[in-house]
PDB file of C-alpha atoms in Angstrom:
ATOM      1  CA  UNK A 742     -20.795   1.384  37.415  1.00  0.00           C
ATOM      2  CA  UNK A 743     -22.003   4.884  36.696  1.00  0.00           C
ATOM      3  CA  UNK A 744     -20.503   4.926  33.198  1.00  0.00           C
ATOM      4  CA  UNK A 745     -22.347   1.725  32.301  1.00  0.00           C
ATOM      5  CA  UNK A 746     -25.616   3.277  33.455  1.00  0.00           C
ATOM      6  CA  UNK A 747     -24.946   6.318  31.272  1.00  0.00           C
ATOM      7  CA  UNK A 748     -24.184   4.097  28.278  1.00  0.00           C
ATOM      8  CA  UNK A 749     -27.459   2.223  28.772  1.00  0.00           C
ATOM      9  CA  UNK A 750     -29.325   5.515  28.962  1.00  0.00           C
ATOM     10  CA  UNK A 751     -27.599   6.670  25.781  1.00  0.00           C
ATOM     11  CA  UNK A 752     -28.764   3.531  23.962  1.00  0.00           C
ATOM     12  CA  UNK A 753     -32.354   4.359  24.861  1.00  0.00           C
ATOM     13  CA  UNK A 754     -32.322   7.321  22.476  1.00  0.00           C
ATOM     14  CA  UNK A 755     -33.622   6.355  19.050  1.00  0.00           C
ATOM     15  CA  UNK A 756     -32.431   9.116  16.723  1.00  0.00           C
ATOM     16  CA  UNK A 757     -28.831  10.043  16.048  1.00  0.00           C
ATOM     17  CA  UNK A 758     -29.640  13.699  16.698  1.00  0.00           C
ATOM     18  CA  UNK A 759     -30.918  12.888  20.186  1.00  0.00           C
ATOM     19  CA  UNK A 760     -27.856  10.756  20.904  1.00  0.00           C
ATOM     20  CA  UNK A 761     -25.511  13.535  19.773  1.00  0.00           C
ATOM     21  CA  UNK A 762     -27.379  16.122  21.835  1.00  0.00           C
ATOM     22  CA  UNK A 763     -27.175  13.910  24.927  1.00  0.00           C
ATOM     23  CA  UNK A 764     -23.446  13.399  24.433  1.00  0.00           C
ATOM     24  CA  UNK A 765     -22.875  17.125  23.941  1.00  0.00           C
ATOM     25  CA  UNK A 766     -25.152  18.453  26.671  1.00  0.00           C
ATOM     26  CA  UNK A 767     -24.980  15.765  29.350  1.00  0.00           C
ATOM     27  CA  UNK A 768     -22.253  13.153  28.977  1.00  0.00           C
ATOM     28  CA  UNK A 769     -19.280  15.279  27.937  1.00  0.00           C
ATOM     29  CA  UNK A 770     -19.864  18.005  30.556  1.00  0.00           C
ATOM     30  CA  UNK A 771     -20.103  15.238  33.148  1.00  0.00           C
ATOM     31  CA  UNK A 772     -17.176  13.018  32.155  1.00  0.00           C
ATOM     32  CA  UNK A 773     -14.705  15.226  30.279  1.00  0.00           C
ATOM     33  CA  UNK A 774     -13.413  17.035  33.408  1.00  0.00           C
ATOM     34  CA  UNK A 775     -12.564  13.621  34.870  1.00  0.00           C
ATOM     35  CA  UNK A 776     -10.561  12.743  31.753  1.00  0.00           C
ATOM     36  CA  UNK A 777      -8.786  16.090  31.782  1.00  0.00           C
ATOM     37  CA  UNK A 778      -7.863  15.551  35.425  1.00  0.00           C
ATOM     38  CA  UNK A 779      -6.618  12.056  34.553  1.00  0.00           C
ATOM     39  CA  UNK A 780      -4.382  13.449  31.799  1.00  0.00           C
ATOM     40  CA  UNK A 781      -2.990  16.111  34.099  1.00  0.00           C
ATOM     41  CA  UNK A 782      -1.758  13.549  36.622  1.00  0.00           C
ATOM     42  CA  UNK A 783       1.704  12.165  36.065  1.00  0.00           C
ATOM     43  CA  UNK A 784       2.414   8.458  36.043  1.00  0.00           C
ATOM     44  CA  UNK A 785      -1.059   6.920  35.786  1.00  0.00           C
ATOM     45  CA  UNK A 786      -1.979   7.581  32.171  1.00  0.00           C
ATOM     46  CA  UNK A 787      -1.001   4.085  31.048  1.00  0.00           C
ATOM     47  CA  UNK A 788      -3.782   2.513  33.075  1.00  0.00           C
ATOM     48  CA  UNK A 789      -6.804   1.473  31.013  1.00  0.00           C
ATOM     49  CA  UNK A 790      -9.427   4.179  31.253  1.00  0.00           C
ATOM     50  CA  UNK A 791     -12.742   3.428  29.513  1.00  0.00           C
ATOM     51  CA  UNK A 792     -14.022   6.920  30.333  1.00  0.00           C
ATOM     52  CA  UNK A 793     -11.164   8.367  28.279  1.00  0.00           C
ATOM     53  CA  UNK A 794     -12.066   6.211  25.299  1.00  0.00           C
ATOM     54  CA  UNK A 795     -15.757   7.069  25.330  1.00  0.00           C
ATOM     55  CA  UNK A 796     -15.142  10.794  25.797  1.00  0.00           C
ATOM     56  CA  UNK A 797     -12.769  10.777  22.837  1.00  0.00           C
ATOM     57  CA  UNK A 798     -15.330   9.052  20.620  1.00  0.00           C
ATOM     58  CA  UNK A 799     -18.054  11.416  21.816  1.00  0.00           C
ATOM     59  CA  UNK A 800     -15.911  14.441  20.964  1.00  0.00           C
ATOM     60  CA  UNK A 801     -15.821  13.235  17.361  1.00  0.00           C
ATOM     61  CA  UNK A 802     -19.539  12.453  17.430  1.00  0.00           C
ATOM     62  CA  UNK A 803     -20.457  15.996  18.483  1.00  0.00           C
ATOM     63  CA  UNK A 804     -18.145  17.525  15.864  1.00  0.00           C
ATOM     64  CA  UNK A 805     -15.367  18.708  18.175  1.00  0.00           C
ATOM     65  CA  UNK A 806     -12.610  17.467  15.881  1.00  0.00           C
ATOM     66  CA  UNK A 807      -9.875  19.616  17.390  1.00  0.00           C
ATOM     67  CA  UNK A 808     -10.167  17.980  20.789  1.00  0.00           C
ATOM     68  CA  UNK A 809     -11.185  14.615  19.358  1.00  0.00           C
ATOM     69  CA  UNK A 810      -7.981  14.365  17.344  1.00  0.00           C
ATOM     70  CA  UNK A 811      -5.939  15.672  20.274  1.00  0.00           C
ATOM     71  CA  UNK A 812      -7.395  13.067  22.623  1.00  0.00           C
ATOM     72  CA  UNK A 813      -7.226  10.321  19.994  1.00  0.00           C
ATOM     73  CA  UNK A 814      -3.540  10.893  19.301  1.00  0.00           C
ATOM     74  CA  UNK A 815      -2.881  10.933  23.025  1.00  0.00           C
ATOM     75  CA  UNK A 816      -4.810   7.671  23.388  1.00  0.00           C
ATOM     76  CA  UNK A 817      -2.492   6.063  20.836  1.00  0.00           C
ATOM     77  CA  UNK A 818       0.538   7.477  22.628  1.00  0.00           C
ATOM     78  CA  UNK A 819      -0.691   6.135  25.978  1.00  0.00           C
ATOM     79  CA  UNK A 820      -1.818   2.817  24.485  1.00  0.00           C
ATOM     80  CA  UNK A 821      -5.356   3.371  25.720  1.00  0.00           C
ATOM     81  CA  UNK A 822      -7.825   0.733  24.498  1.00  0.00           C
ATOM     82  CA  UNK A 823     -10.659   1.700  22.172  1.00  0.00           C
ATOM     83  CA  UNK A 824     -14.192   1.956  23.547  1.00  0.00           C
ATOM     84  CA  UNK A 825     -15.666  -1.539  23.728  1.00  0.00           C
ATOM     85  CA  UNK A 826     -18.569  -0.620  21.439  1.00  0.00           C
ATOM     86  CA  UNK A 827     -16.222   0.097  18.509  1.00  0.00           C
ATOM     87  CA  UNK A 828     -14.382  -2.675  16.679  1.00  0.00           C
ATOM     88  CA  UNK A 829     -11.677  -0.550  15.050  1.00  0.00           C
ATOM     89  CA  UNK A 830      -8.471   0.569  16.720  1.00  0.00           C
ATOM     90  CA  UNK A 831      -7.708   4.250  17.253  1.00  0.00           C
ATOM     91  CA  UNK A 832      -5.843   4.959  13.977  1.00  0.00           C
ATOM     92  CA  UNK A 833      -8.557   3.352  11.866  1.00  0.00           C
ATOM     93  CA  UNK A 834     -11.348   5.053  13.778  1.00  0.00           C
ATOM     94  CA  UNK A 835      -9.765   8.507  13.558  1.00  0.00           C
ATOM     95  CA  UNK A 836      -8.858   8.059   9.886  1.00  0.00           C
ATOM     96  CA  UNK A 837     -12.359   6.918   8.884  1.00  0.00           C
ATOM     97  CA  UNK A 838     -14.160   9.541  10.959  1.00  0.00           C
ATOM     98  CA  UNK A 839     -12.089  12.451   9.677  1.00  0.00           C
ATOM     99  CA  UNK A 840     -12.249  11.161   6.097  1.00  0.00           C
ATOM    100  CA  UNK A 841     -16.050  10.986   6.166  1.00  0.00           C
ATOM    101  CA  UNK A 842     -16.223  14.498   7.598  1.00  0.00           C
ATOM    102  CA  UNK A 843     -13.732  15.861   5.049  1.00  0.00           C
ATOM    103  CA  UNK A 844     -15.649  14.266   2.163  1.00  0.00           C
ATOM    104  CA  UNK A 845     -18.837  16.019   3.224  1.00  0.00           C
ATOM    105  CA  UNK A 846     -17.071  19.348   3.689  1.00  0.00           C
ATOM    106  CA  UNK A 847     -15.249  19.151   0.347  1.00  0.00           C
ATOM    107  CA  UNK A 848     -18.438  18.416  -1.575  1.00  0.00           C
ATOM    108  CA  UNK A 849     -19.942  21.573  -0.093  1.00  0.00           C
ATOM    109  CA  UNK A 850     -16.882  23.623  -0.996  1.00  0.00           C
ATOM    110  CA  UNK A 851     -15.908  24.046   2.659  1.00  0.00           C
ATOM    111  CA  UNK A 852     -12.385  23.876   4.053  1.00  0.00           C
ATOM    112  CA  UNK A 853     -11.131  20.475   5.183  1.00  0.00           C
ATOM    113  CA  UNK A 854      -8.241  21.924   7.153  1.00  0.00           C
ATOM    114  CA  UNK A 855      -6.614  21.678   9.568  1.00  0.00           C
ATOM    115  CA  UNK A 856      -8.135  18.320  10.468  1.00  0.00           C
ATOM    116  CA  UNK A 857      -7.675  16.444   7.199  1.00  0.00           C
ATOM    117  CA  UNK A 858      -4.059  17.542   6.841  1.00  0.00           C
ATOM    118  CA  UNK A 859      -3.303  16.674  10.443  1.00  0.00           C
ATOM    119  CA  UNK A 860      -4.630  13.140  10.069  1.00  0.00           C
ATOM    120  CA  UNK A 861      -3.218  12.705   6.547  1.00  0.00           C
ATOM    121  CA  UNK A 862       0.292  13.182   7.962  1.00  0.00           C
ATOM    122  CA  UNK A 863      -0.344  10.353  10.408  1.00  0.00           C
ATOM    123  CA  UNK A 864      -1.853   8.113   7.731  1.00  0.00           C
ATOM    124  CA  UNK A 865       1.024   8.750   5.331  1.00  0.00           C
ATOM    125  CA  UNK A 866       3.926   8.638   7.767  1.00  0.00           C
ATOM    126  CA  UNK A 867       3.053   6.855  10.987  1.00  0.00           C
ATOM    127  CA  UNK A 868      -0.026   4.669  11.094  1.00  0.00           C
ATOM    128  CA  UNK A 869      -0.117   1.161   9.666  1.00  0.00           C
ATOM    129  CA  UNK A 870      -3.515   0.979   7.992  1.00  0.00           C
ATOM    130  CA  UNK A 871      -4.919  -1.194   5.191  1.00  0.00           C
ATOM    131  CA  UNK A 872      -3.582  -0.062   1.812  1.00  0.00           C
ATOM    132  CA  UNK A 873      -7.075   0.820   0.648  1.00  0.00           C
ATOM    133  CA  UNK A 874      -7.494   3.315   3.499  1.00  0.00           C
ATOM    134  CA  UNK A 875      -4.102   4.920   2.931  1.00  0.00           C
ATOM    135  CA  UNK A 876      -4.789   5.068  -0.805  1.00  0.00           C
ATOM    136  CA  UNK A 877      -8.090   6.884  -0.357  1.00  0.00           C
ATOM    137  CA  UNK A 878      -6.308   9.494   1.760  1.00  0.00           C
ATOM    138  CA  UNK A 879      -3.687  10.085  -0.932  1.00  0.00           C
ATOM    139  CA  UNK A 880      -6.415  10.253  -3.568  1.00  0.00           C
ATOM    140  CA  UNK A 881      -8.465  12.699  -1.533  1.00  0.00           C
ATOM    141  CA  UNK A 882      -5.403  14.873  -0.855  1.00  0.00           C
ATOM    142  CA  UNK A 883      -4.696  14.966  -4.575  1.00  0.00           C
ATOM    143  CA  UNK A 884      -8.266  15.823  -5.499  1.00  0.00           C
ATOM    144  CA  UNK A 885      -8.378  18.520  -2.805  1.00  0.00           C
ATOM    145  CA  UNK A 886      -5.641  20.387  -4.673  1.00  0.00           C
ATOM    146  CA  UNK A 887      -7.818  20.390  -7.792  1.00  0.00           C
ATOM    147  CA  UNK A 888     -11.122  21.515  -6.309  1.00  0.00           C
ATOM    148  CA  UNK A 889     -12.900  24.708  -7.232  1.00  0.00           C
ATOM    149  CA  UNK A 890     -14.458  26.831  -4.508  1.00  0.00           C
ATOM    150  CA  UNK A 891     -17.776  25.063  -5.090  1.00  0.00           C
ATOM    151  CA  UNK A 892     -16.181  21.673  -4.376  1.00  0.00           C
ATOM    152  CA  UNK A 893     -15.975  20.406  -7.969  1.00  0.00           C
ATOM    153  CA  UNK A 894     -12.739  18.694  -9.022  1.00  0.00           C
ATOM    154  CA  UNK A 895     -11.386  20.495 -12.089  1.00  0.00           C
ATOM    155  CA  UNK A 896      -7.693  20.295 -13.092  1.00  0.00           C
ATOM    156  CA  UNK A 897      -8.371  22.678 -15.984  1.00  0.00           C
ATOM    157  CA  UNK A 898      -8.905  25.628 -13.632  1.00  0.00           C
ATOM    158  CA  UNK A 899      -5.536  25.168 -11.862  1.00  0.00           C
ATOM    159  CA  UNK A 900      -2.758  27.341 -13.250  1.00  0.00           C
ATOM    160  CA  UNK A 901      -0.055  26.448 -10.735  1.00  0.00           C
ATOM    161  CA  UNK A 902       2.251  23.798 -12.228  1.00  0.00           C
ATOM    162  CA  UNK A 903       3.660  22.813  -8.842  1.00  0.00           C
ATOM    163  CA  UNK A 904       0.159  22.320  -7.463  1.00  0.00           C
ATOM    164  CA  UNK A 905      -0.784  20.119 -10.417  1.00  0.00           C
ATOM    165  CA  UNK A 906       2.376  18.067 -10.030  1.00  0.00           C
ATOM    166  CA  UNK A 907       1.798  17.636  -6.308  1.00  0.00           C
ATOM    167  CA  UNK A 908      -1.764  16.494  -6.948  1.00  0.00           C
ATOM    168  CA  UNK A 909      -0.552  14.025  -9.566  1.00  0.00           C
ATOM    169  CA  UNK A 910       2.056  12.711  -7.134  1.00  0.00           C
ATOM    170  CA  UNK A 911      -0.587  12.020  -4.506  1.00  0.00           C
ATOM    171  CA  UNK A 912      -2.827  10.324  -7.066  1.00  0.00           C
ATOM    172  CA  UNK A 913       0.068   8.223  -8.350  1.00  0.00           C
ATOM    173  CA  UNK A 914       0.768   7.094  -4.784  1.00  0.00           C
ATOM    174  CA  UNK A 915      -2.892   6.158  -4.368  1.00  0.00           C
ATOM    175  CA  UNK A 916      -2.716   4.017  -7.515  1.00  0.00           C
ATOM    176  CA  UNK A 917       0.501   2.416  -6.305  1.00  0.00           C
ATOM    177  CA  UNK A 918      -1.091   1.487  -2.985  1.00  0.00           C
ATOM    178  CA  UNK A 919      -4.388   0.220  -4.359  1.00  0.00           C
ATOM    179  CA  UNK A 920      -5.014  -0.889  -7.920  1.00  0.00           C
ATOM    180  CA  UNK A 921      -8.682   0.108  -7.760  1.00  0.00           C
ATOM    181  CA  UNK A 922      -8.000   3.684  -6.659  1.00  0.00           C
ATOM    182  CA  UNK A 923      -9.656   4.948  -9.874  1.00  0.00           C
ATOM    183  CA  UNK A 924      -7.393   7.912 -10.523  1.00  0.00           C
ATOM    184  CA  UNK A 925      -6.473   7.327 -14.183  1.00  0.00           C
ATOM    185  CA  UNK A 926      -9.006   9.749 -15.666  1.00  0.00           C
ATOM    186  CA  UNK A 927      -8.134  12.664 -13.412  1.00  0.00           C
ATOM    187  CA  UNK A 928      -4.408  12.023 -13.890  1.00  0.00           C
ATOM    188  CA  UNK A 929      -4.927  12.203 -17.652  1.00  0.00           C
ATOM    189  CA  UNK A 930      -6.693  15.530 -17.179  1.00  0.00           C
ATOM    190  CA  UNK A 931      -3.774  16.791 -15.092  1.00  0.00           C
ATOM    191  CA  UNK A 932      -1.359  15.748 -17.840  1.00  0.00           C
ATOM    192  CA  UNK A 933      -3.467  17.588 -20.417  1.00  0.00           C
ATOM    193  CA  UNK A 934      -3.510  20.694 -18.252  1.00  0.00           C
ATOM    194  CA  UNK A 935       0.260  20.582 -17.751  1.00  0.00           C
ATOM    195  CA  UNK A 936       0.798  20.272 -21.511  1.00  0.00           C
ATOM    196  CA  UNK A 937      -1.532  23.202 -22.150  1.00  0.00           C
ATOM    197  CA  UNK A 938       0.351  25.376 -19.664  1.00  0.00           C
ATOM    198  CA  UNK A 939       3.700  24.362 -21.169  1.00  0.00           C
ATOM    199  CA  UNK A 940       2.474  25.216 -24.672  1.00  0.00           C
ATOM    200  CA  UNK A 941       1.147  28.560 -23.467  1.00  0.00           C
ATOM    201  CA  UNK A 942       4.438  29.402 -21.786  1.00  0.00           C
ATOM    202  CA  UNK A 943       6.371  28.415 -24.921  1.00  0.00           C
ATOM    203  CA  UNK A 944       4.586  30.973 -27.079  1.00  0.00           C
TER     204      UNK A 944
END
């Protein structure tokens, strides 16, 4: 099968950068139009389509999160199997991939939206994932509300009471889901900040 030949060729690349470049410049231009045509046809989307799965994974690999999430959510909707080379199911794969990306972006002070928020809604409301995974999403969402522009988490710089309370709510949920969420210190700092604001407003 032609796809199998392409997968073997992909494995021959040693560095991640070369693999990503090959996916971006060769594999996706070749296979993505076939997937798009498949999605456009009515009635056959429930058939297993390994090309769909690999293209979706490759979209994430090359950093096209908008289309990767779109295709991944559609894969779940259509009950498409995950690519055989990946052991996780779609929700776990999407959640982990977007979380890793968001962590890197946040540390650099870059925006994590809209992709983190889009996946967080699924993690919080729809997907059944291990508690530890769901907890880390709630924790990250809480910390994101407390970050400075440089990426540092600092409750003391937040002056919006509602924002502080929302962050604390997310962190509390993380602790509820997973006892090792490690949010106690930052929650104490939020409480201190809320008290300071209340005292300032009372003057």
